[in-house]
Short mmCIF file of C-alpha atoms and ligand atoms in Angstrom, two decimals:
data_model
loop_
_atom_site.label_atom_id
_atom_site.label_comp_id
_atom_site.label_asym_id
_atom_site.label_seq_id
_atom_site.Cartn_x
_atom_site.Cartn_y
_atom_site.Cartn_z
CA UNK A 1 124.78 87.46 181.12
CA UNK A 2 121.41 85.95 179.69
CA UNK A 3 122.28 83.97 176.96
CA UNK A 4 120.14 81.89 174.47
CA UNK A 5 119.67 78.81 173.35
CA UNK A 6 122.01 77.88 170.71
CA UNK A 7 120.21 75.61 168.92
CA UNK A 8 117.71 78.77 167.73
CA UNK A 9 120.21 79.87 165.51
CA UNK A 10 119.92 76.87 163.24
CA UNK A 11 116.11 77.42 162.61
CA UNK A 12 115.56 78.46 159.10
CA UNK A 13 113.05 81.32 158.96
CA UNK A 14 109.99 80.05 156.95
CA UNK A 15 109.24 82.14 154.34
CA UNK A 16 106.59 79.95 152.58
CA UNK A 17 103.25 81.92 153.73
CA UNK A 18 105.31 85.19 153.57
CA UNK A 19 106.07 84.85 149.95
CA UNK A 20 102.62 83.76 148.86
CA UNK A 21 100.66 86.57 150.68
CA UNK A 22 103.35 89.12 149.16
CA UNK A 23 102.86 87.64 145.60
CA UNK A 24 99.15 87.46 145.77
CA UNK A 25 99.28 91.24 147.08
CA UNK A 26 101.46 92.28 144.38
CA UNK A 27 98.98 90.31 142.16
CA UNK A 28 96.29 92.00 143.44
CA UNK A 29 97.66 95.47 143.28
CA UNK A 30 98.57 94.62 139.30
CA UNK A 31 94.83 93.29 138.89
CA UNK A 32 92.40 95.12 141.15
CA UNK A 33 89.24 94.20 139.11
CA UNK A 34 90.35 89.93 139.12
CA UNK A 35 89.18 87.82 141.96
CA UNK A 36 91.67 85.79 143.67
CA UNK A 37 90.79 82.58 144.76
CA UNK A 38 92.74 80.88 147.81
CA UNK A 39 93.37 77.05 147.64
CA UNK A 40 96.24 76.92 150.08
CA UNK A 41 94.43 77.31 153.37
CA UNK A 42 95.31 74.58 155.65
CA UNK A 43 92.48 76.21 157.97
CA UNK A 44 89.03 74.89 158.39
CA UNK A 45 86.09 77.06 156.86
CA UNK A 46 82.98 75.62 157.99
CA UNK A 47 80.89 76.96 161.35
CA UNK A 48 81.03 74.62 164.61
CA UNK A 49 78.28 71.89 164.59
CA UNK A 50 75.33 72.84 166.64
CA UNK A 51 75.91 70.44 169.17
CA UNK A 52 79.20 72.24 170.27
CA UNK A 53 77.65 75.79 170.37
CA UNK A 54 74.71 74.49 172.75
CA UNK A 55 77.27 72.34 175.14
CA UNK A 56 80.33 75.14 174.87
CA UNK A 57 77.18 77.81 175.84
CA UNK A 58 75.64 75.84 178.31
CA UNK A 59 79.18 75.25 180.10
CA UNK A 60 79.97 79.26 180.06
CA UNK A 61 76.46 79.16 181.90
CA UNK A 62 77.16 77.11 184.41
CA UNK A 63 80.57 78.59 185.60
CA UNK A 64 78.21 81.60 186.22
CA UNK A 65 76.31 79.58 189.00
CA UNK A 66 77.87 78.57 191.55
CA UNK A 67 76.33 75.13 191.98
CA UNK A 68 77.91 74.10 188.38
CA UNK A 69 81.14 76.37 188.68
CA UNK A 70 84.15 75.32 187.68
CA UNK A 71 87.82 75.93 188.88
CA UNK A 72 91.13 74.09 187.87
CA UNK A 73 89.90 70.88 186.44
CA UNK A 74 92.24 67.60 185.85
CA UNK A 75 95.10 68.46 184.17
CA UNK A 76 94.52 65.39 181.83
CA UNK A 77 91.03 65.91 180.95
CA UNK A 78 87.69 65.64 182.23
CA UNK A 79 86.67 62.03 182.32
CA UNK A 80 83.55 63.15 180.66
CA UNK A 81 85.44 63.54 177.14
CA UNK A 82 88.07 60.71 178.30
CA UNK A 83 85.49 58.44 178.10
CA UNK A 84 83.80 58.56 175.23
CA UNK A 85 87.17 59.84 173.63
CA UNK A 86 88.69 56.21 174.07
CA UNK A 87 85.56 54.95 173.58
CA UNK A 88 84.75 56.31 170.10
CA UNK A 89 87.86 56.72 168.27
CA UNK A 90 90.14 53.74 169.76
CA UNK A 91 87.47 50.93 171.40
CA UNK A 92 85.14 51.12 168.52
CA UNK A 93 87.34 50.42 166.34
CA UNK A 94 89.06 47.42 167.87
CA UNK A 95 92.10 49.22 169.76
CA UNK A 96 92.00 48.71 173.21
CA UNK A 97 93.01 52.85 174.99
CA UNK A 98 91.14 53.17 178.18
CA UNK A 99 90.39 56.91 178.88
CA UNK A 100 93.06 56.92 181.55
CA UNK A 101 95.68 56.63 178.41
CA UNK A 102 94.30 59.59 177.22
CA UNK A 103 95.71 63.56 177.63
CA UNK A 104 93.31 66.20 176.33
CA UNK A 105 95.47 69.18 175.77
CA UNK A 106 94.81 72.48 173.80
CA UNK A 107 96.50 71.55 170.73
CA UNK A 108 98.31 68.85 168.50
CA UNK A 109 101.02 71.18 167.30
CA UNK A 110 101.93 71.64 170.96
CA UNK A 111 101.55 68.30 172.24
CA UNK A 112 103.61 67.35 169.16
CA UNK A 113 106.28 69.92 170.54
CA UNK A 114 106.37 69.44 173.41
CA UNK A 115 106.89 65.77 173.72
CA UNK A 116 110.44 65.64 172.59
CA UNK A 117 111.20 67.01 175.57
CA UNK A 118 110.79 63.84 177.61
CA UNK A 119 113.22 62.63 175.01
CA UNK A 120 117.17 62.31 175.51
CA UNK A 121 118.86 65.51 173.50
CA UNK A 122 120.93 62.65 171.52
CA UNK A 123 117.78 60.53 170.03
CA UNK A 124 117.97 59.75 166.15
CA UNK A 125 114.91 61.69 164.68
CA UNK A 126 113.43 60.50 161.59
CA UNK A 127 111.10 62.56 159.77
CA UNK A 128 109.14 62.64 156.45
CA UNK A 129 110.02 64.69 153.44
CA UNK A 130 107.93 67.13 152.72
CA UNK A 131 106.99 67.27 156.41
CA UNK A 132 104.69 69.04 158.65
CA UNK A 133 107.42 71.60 159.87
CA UNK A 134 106.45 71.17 163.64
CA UNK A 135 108.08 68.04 163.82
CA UNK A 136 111.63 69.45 162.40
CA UNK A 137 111.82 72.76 164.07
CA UNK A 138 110.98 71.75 167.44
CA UNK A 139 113.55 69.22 167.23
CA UNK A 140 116.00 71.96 165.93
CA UNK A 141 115.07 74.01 169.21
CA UNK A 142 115.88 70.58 171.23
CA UNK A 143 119.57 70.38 169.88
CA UNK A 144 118.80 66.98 167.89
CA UNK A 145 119.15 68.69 164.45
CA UNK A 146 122.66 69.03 163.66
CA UNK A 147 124.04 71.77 161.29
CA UNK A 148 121.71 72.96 158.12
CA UNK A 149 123.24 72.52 154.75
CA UNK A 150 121.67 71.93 150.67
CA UNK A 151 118.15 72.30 152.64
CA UNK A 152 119.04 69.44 155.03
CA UNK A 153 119.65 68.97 158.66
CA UNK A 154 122.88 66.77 158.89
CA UNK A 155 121.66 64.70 162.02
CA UNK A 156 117.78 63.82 160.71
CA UNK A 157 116.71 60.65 159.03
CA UNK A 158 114.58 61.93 156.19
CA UNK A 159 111.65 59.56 154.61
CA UNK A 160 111.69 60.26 151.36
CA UNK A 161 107.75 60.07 150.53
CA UNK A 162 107.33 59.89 146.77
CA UNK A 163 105.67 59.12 143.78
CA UNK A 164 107.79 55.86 143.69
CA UNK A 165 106.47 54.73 147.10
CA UNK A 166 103.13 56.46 146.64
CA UNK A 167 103.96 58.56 149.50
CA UNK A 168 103.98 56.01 152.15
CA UNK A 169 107.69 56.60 153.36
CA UNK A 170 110.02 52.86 153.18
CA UNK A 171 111.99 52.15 156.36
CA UNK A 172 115.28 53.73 156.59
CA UNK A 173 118.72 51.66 156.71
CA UNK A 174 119.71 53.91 159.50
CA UNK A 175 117.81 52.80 163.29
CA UNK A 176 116.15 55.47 164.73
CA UNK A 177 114.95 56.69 167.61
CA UNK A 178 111.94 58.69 167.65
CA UNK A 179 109.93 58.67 163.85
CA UNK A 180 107.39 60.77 163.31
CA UNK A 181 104.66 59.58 160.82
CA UNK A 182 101.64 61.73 160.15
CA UNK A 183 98.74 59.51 157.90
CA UNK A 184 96.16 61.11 156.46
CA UNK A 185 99.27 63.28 155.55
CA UNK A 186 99.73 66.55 155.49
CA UNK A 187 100.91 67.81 152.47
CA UNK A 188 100.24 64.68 151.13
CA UNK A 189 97.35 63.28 151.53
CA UNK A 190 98.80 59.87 151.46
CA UNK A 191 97.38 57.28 153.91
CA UNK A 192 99.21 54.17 154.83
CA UNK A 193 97.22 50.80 154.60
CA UNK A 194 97.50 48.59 157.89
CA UNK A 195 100.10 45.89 156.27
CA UNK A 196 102.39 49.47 155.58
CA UNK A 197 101.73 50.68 159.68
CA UNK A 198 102.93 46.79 160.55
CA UNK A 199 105.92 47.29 159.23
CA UNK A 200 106.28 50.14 161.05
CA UNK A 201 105.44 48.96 164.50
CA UNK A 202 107.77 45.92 163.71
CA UNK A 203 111.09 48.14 162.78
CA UNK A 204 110.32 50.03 166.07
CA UNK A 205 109.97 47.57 168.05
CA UNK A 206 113.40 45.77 166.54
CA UNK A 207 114.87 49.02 167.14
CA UNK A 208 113.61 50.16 170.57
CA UNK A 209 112.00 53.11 168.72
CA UNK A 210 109.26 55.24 169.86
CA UNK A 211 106.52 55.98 166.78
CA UNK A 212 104.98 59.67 167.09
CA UNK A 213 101.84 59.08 164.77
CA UNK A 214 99.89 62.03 163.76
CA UNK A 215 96.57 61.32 162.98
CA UNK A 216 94.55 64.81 163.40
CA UNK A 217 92.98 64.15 160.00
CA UNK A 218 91.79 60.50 160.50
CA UNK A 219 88.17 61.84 160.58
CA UNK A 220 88.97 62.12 156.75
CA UNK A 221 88.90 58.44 156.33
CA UNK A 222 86.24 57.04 154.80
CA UNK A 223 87.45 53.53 153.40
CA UNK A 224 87.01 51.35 156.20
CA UNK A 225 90.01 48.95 155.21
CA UNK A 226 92.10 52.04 156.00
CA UNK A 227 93.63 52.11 160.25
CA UNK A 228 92.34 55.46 161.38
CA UNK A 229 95.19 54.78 164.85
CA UNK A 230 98.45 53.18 164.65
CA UNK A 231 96.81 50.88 167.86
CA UNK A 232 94.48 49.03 165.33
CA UNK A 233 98.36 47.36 164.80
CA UNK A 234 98.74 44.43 166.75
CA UNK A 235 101.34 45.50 169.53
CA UNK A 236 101.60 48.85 168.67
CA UNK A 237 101.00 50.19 171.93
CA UNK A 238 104.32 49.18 173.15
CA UNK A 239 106.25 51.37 171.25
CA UNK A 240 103.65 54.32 169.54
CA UNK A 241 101.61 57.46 170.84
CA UNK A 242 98.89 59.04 169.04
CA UNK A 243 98.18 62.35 168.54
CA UNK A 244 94.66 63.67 167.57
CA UNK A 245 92.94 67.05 167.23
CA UNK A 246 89.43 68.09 166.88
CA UNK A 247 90.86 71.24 165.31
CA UNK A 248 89.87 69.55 161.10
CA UNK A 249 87.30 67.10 162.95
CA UNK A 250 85.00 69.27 164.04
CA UNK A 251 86.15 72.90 163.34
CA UNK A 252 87.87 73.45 166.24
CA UNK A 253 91.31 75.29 165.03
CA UNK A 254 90.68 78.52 166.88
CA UNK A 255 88.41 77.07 169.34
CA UNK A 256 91.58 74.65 170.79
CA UNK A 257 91.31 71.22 171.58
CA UNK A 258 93.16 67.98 171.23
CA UNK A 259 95.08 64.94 172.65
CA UNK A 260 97.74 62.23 173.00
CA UNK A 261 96.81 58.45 173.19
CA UNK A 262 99.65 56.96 175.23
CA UNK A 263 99.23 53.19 176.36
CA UNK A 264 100.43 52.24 179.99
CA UNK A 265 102.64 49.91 177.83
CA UNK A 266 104.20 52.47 176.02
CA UNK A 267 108.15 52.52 176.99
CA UNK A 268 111.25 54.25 176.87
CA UNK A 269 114.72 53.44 178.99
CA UNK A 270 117.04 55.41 180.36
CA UNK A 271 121.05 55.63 179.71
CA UNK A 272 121.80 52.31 182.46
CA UNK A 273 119.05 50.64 180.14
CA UNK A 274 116.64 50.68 182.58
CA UNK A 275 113.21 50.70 181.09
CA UNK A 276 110.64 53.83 181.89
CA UNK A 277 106.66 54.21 180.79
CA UNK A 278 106.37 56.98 178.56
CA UNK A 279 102.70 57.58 180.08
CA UNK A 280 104.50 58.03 183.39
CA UNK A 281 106.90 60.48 182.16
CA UNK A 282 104.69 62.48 179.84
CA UNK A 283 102.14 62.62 183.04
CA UNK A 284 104.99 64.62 185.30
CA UNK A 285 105.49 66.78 182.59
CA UNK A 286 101.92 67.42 181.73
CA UNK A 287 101.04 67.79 185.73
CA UNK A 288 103.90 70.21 186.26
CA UNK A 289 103.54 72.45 183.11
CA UNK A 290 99.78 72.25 181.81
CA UNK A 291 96.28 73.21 183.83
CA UNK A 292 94.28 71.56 181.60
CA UNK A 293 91.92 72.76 178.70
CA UNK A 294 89.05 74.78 179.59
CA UNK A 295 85.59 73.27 180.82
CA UNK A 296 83.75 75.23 178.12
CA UNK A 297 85.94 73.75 175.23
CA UNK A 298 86.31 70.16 176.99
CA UNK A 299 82.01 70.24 177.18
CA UNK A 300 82.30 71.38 173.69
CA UNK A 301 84.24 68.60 172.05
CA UNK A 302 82.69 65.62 174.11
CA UNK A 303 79.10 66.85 172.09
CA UNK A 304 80.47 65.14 169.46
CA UNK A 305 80.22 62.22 171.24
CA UNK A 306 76.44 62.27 170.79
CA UNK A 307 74.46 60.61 167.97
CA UNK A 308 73.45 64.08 166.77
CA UNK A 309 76.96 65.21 167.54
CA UNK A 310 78.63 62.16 165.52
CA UNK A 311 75.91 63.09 162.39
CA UNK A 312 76.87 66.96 162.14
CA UNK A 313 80.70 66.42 162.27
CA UNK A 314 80.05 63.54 159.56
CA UNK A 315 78.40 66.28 157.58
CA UNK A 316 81.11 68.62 157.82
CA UNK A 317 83.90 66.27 156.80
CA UNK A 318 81.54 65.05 153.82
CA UNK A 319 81.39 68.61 152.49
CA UNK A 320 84.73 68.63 152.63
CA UNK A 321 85.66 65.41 150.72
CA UNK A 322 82.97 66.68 148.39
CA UNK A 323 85.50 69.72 147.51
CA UNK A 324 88.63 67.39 147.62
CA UNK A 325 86.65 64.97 145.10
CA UNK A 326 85.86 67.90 142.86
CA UNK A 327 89.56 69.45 142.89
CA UNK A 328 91.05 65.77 141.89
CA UNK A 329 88.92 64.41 139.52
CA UNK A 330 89.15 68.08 137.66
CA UNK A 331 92.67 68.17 138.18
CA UNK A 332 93.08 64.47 137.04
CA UNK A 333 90.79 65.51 134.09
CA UNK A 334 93.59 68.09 132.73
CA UNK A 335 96.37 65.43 132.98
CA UNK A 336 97.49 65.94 136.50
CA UNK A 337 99.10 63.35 138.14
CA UNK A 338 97.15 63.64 141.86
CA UNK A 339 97.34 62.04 145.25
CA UNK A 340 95.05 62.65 148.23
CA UNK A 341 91.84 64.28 147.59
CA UNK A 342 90.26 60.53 149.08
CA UNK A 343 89.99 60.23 152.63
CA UNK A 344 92.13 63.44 152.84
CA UNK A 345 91.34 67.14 152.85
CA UNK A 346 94.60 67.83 150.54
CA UNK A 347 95.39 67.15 147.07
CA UNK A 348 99.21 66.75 146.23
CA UNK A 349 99.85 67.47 142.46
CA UNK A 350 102.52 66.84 140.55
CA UNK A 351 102.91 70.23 138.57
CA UNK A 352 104.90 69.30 135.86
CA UNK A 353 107.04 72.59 136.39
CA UNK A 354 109.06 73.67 139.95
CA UNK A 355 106.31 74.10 142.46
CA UNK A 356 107.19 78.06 142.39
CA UNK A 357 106.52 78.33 138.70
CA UNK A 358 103.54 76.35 138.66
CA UNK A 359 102.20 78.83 142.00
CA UNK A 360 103.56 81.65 139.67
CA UNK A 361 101.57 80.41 136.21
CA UNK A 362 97.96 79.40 138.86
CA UNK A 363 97.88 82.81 140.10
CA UNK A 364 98.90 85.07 136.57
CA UNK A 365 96.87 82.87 134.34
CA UNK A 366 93.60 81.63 136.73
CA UNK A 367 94.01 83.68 139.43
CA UNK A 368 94.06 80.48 142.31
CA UNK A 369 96.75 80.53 145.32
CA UNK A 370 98.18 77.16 145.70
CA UNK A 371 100.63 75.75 148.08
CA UNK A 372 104.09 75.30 146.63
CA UNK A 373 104.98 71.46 147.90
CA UNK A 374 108.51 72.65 147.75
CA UNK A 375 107.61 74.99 150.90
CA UNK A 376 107.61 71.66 152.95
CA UNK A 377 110.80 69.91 152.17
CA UNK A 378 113.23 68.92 149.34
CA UNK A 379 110.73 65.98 148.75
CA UNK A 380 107.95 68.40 148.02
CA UNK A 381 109.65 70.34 145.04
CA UNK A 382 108.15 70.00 141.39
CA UNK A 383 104.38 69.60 143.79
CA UNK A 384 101.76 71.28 144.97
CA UNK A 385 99.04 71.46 147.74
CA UNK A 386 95.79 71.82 147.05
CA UNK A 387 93.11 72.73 149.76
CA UNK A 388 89.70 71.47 150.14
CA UNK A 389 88.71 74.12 152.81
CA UNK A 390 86.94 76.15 151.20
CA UNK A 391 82.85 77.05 149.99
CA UNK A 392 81.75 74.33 147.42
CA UNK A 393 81.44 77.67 145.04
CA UNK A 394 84.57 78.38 144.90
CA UNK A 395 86.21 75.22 145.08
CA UNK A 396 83.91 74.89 141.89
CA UNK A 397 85.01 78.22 140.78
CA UNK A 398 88.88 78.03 140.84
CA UNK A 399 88.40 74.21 138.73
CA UNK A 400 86.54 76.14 136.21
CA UNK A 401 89.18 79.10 135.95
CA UNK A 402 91.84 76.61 135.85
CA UNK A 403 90.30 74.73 133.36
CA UNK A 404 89.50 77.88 130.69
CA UNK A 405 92.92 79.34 131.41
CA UNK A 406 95.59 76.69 131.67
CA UNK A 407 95.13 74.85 128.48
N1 LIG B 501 99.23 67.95 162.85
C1 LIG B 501 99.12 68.20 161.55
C2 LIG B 501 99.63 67.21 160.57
C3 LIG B 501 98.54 69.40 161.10
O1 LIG B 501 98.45 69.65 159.79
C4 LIG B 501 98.07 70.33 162.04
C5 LIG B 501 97.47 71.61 161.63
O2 LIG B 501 97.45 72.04 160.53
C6 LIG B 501 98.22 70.03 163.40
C7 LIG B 501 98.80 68.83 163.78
C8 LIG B 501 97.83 71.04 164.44
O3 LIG B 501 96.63 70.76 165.05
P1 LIG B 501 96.05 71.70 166.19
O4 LIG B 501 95.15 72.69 165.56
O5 LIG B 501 95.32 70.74 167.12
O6 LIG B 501 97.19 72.36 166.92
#
């Protein structure tokens, strides 16, 4: 008899998207001559720099000839985005990856899956609250959950992130095992300063933790006092990965490309307490289960690279911190208590309200979709998210509307 997974049937089914699309189609139906204006999209909005059309089309080109064809390629990347990759984002900035510590994949919310499973079934997980759901529900699917109760699972280490702590979770009395930290958060916004990330690296290293750090919106950072990687901590490569996506840096969300920074350092030990390199492990797995991302898409995302490449994706990111700036400062404007919107594509507001009510009252009074921050974890409720991916018009648009209808 086939049988499933257990685990499976502790997922809770996420009805967060479902909910908002039905209430802004009901609104919709009610008010067929108002425009609705979406500031909950967590998806990029702005066309792929030039750079990236002319390498991704000159790559579909040359697997047309076959001088320049290409078959299976290396299953961790093409040294020609490995390279400048480690050289860019990690050397230039004083942390010392080499582009053999690098695994270009076809996504961060896979690699962020799928890493767990080089990870014993009975690791401690801790995890922010609110939280990019990845992180709990793949865990859930591993077994390392426990039972769901009061919008909890029983066997996680939450980190509270709150006003009190301005987001930036404080170490938890329990030790844990794997922590996931994702700075420039999502829903946040929040970023953690480097003397916050020390005390990171120093708990796991005390503890024999591993740190999962998401960074796929570190292009977003614009205050250079701010780490953009966890391995701008002195000895953080022991015990952290990175992952990073060029899905927000350069528009690439349905185009698909991303990777994992994993030091040689990097360790992990087995039940006898014999110590293992995460790099080795996560290279079996990623040899045995992945073919690598496709030439066209690798070509595309190492144009970036380029001085023209670095100037276009610059531009795109500004336009989008120009929409965050307007959306806080108007928000902050009508009393709003706001974090994020500064070196981060998302605004977190404190609505004053639960964060259903407040979506409710946006959408029947002004006619703008929010996310509820309650959608994202017990931490989130009385919050929303607010989007900068969208046109400067109507990020200008929904301010106004908000500000002529609210008050
Ligand atoms: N990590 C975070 C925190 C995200 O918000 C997202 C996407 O929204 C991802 C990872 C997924 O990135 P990718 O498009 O590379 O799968």
């Amino acid at each position: 008899m086939i049988r499933i997974n257990e685990n499976y049937k502790r997922l809770q089914a996420s009805y967060l998207f479902v909910d908002i699309a039905r209430k802004v189609k009901d609104f919709q139906n009610k008010n067929p001559d108002k425009e609705v204006i979406k500031m909950g999209i967590g998806d990029v909005t702005r066309p792929l720099p030039s750079v990236c059309l002319e390498a991704m089309h000159k790559a579909v080109d040359d697997l047309g000839n076959i001088d320049s064809f290409h078959g299976y390629g290396p299953e961790q990347g093409y040294d020609f985005l490995r390279e400048p990759v480690a050289e860019f984002d990690f050397q230039a900035r004083g942390a010392d990856i080499s582009a053999d510590e690098i695994f270009i994949s076809d996504g961060a919310k896979c690699d962020t899956g799928n890493i767990q499973e080089i990870f014993s079934e009975d690791c401690l997980v801790a995890l922010p609250d609110p939280v990019y759901p990845v992180y709990s529900d793949t865990n859930v699917m591993a077994g390392r959950s426990g039972e769901f109760a009061d919008g909890r699972y029983k066997n996680y280490i939450y980190l509270d992130s709150t006003l009190e702590n301005n987001f930036v979770p404080d170490l938890p009395q329990k030790k844990a095992d794997i922590i996931y930290l994702c700075f420039p958060n999502n829903p946040t916004g929040a970023v953690a300063t480097k003397e916050q990330l020390k005390k990171w690296v120093d708990y796991a290293k005390k503890n024999k933790s591993l740190i999962l750090f998401d960074a796929a919106y570190e292009a977003f950072i614009r205050d250079d006092s701010l780490p953009k990687s966890i391995f701008e901590i002195e000895g953080a490569k022991e015990i952290a990965i990175e992952f990073r996506s060029f899905s927000k840096t350069c528009g690439f969300t349905g185009v698909r490309c991303a990777y994992i920074a994993i030091p040689k350092e990097c360790r992990i030990w087995d039940k006898e307490g014999n110590t293992h390199s995460v790099h080795s492990l996560w290279n079996r797995r990623h040899n045995t289960k992945f073919n690598g991302a496709s030439y066209p898409v690798q070509k595309a995302a190492a144009a970036i690279y380029t001085e023209k490449g670095q100037k276009e994706t610059k531009d795109i990111i500004d336009y989008y911190l120009g929409n965050a700036k307007i959306i806080r400062d108007n928000l902050i404007k009508l009393g709003y208590k706001c974090t994020g919107g500064e070196n981060s594509p998302y605004v977190w507001v404190k609505t004053g309200t639960s964060s259903w009510d407040f979506f409710d009252m946006l959408l029947e009074k002004a006619g703008v979709v929010c996310t509820p921050g309650s959608g994202f974890g017990t931490c989130g409720e009385g919050y929303a998210r607010f989007s900068a991916f969208n046109t400067r018009e109507k990020t200008e648009l929904a301010m106004k509307k908000i500000a002529e209808n609210l008050f």
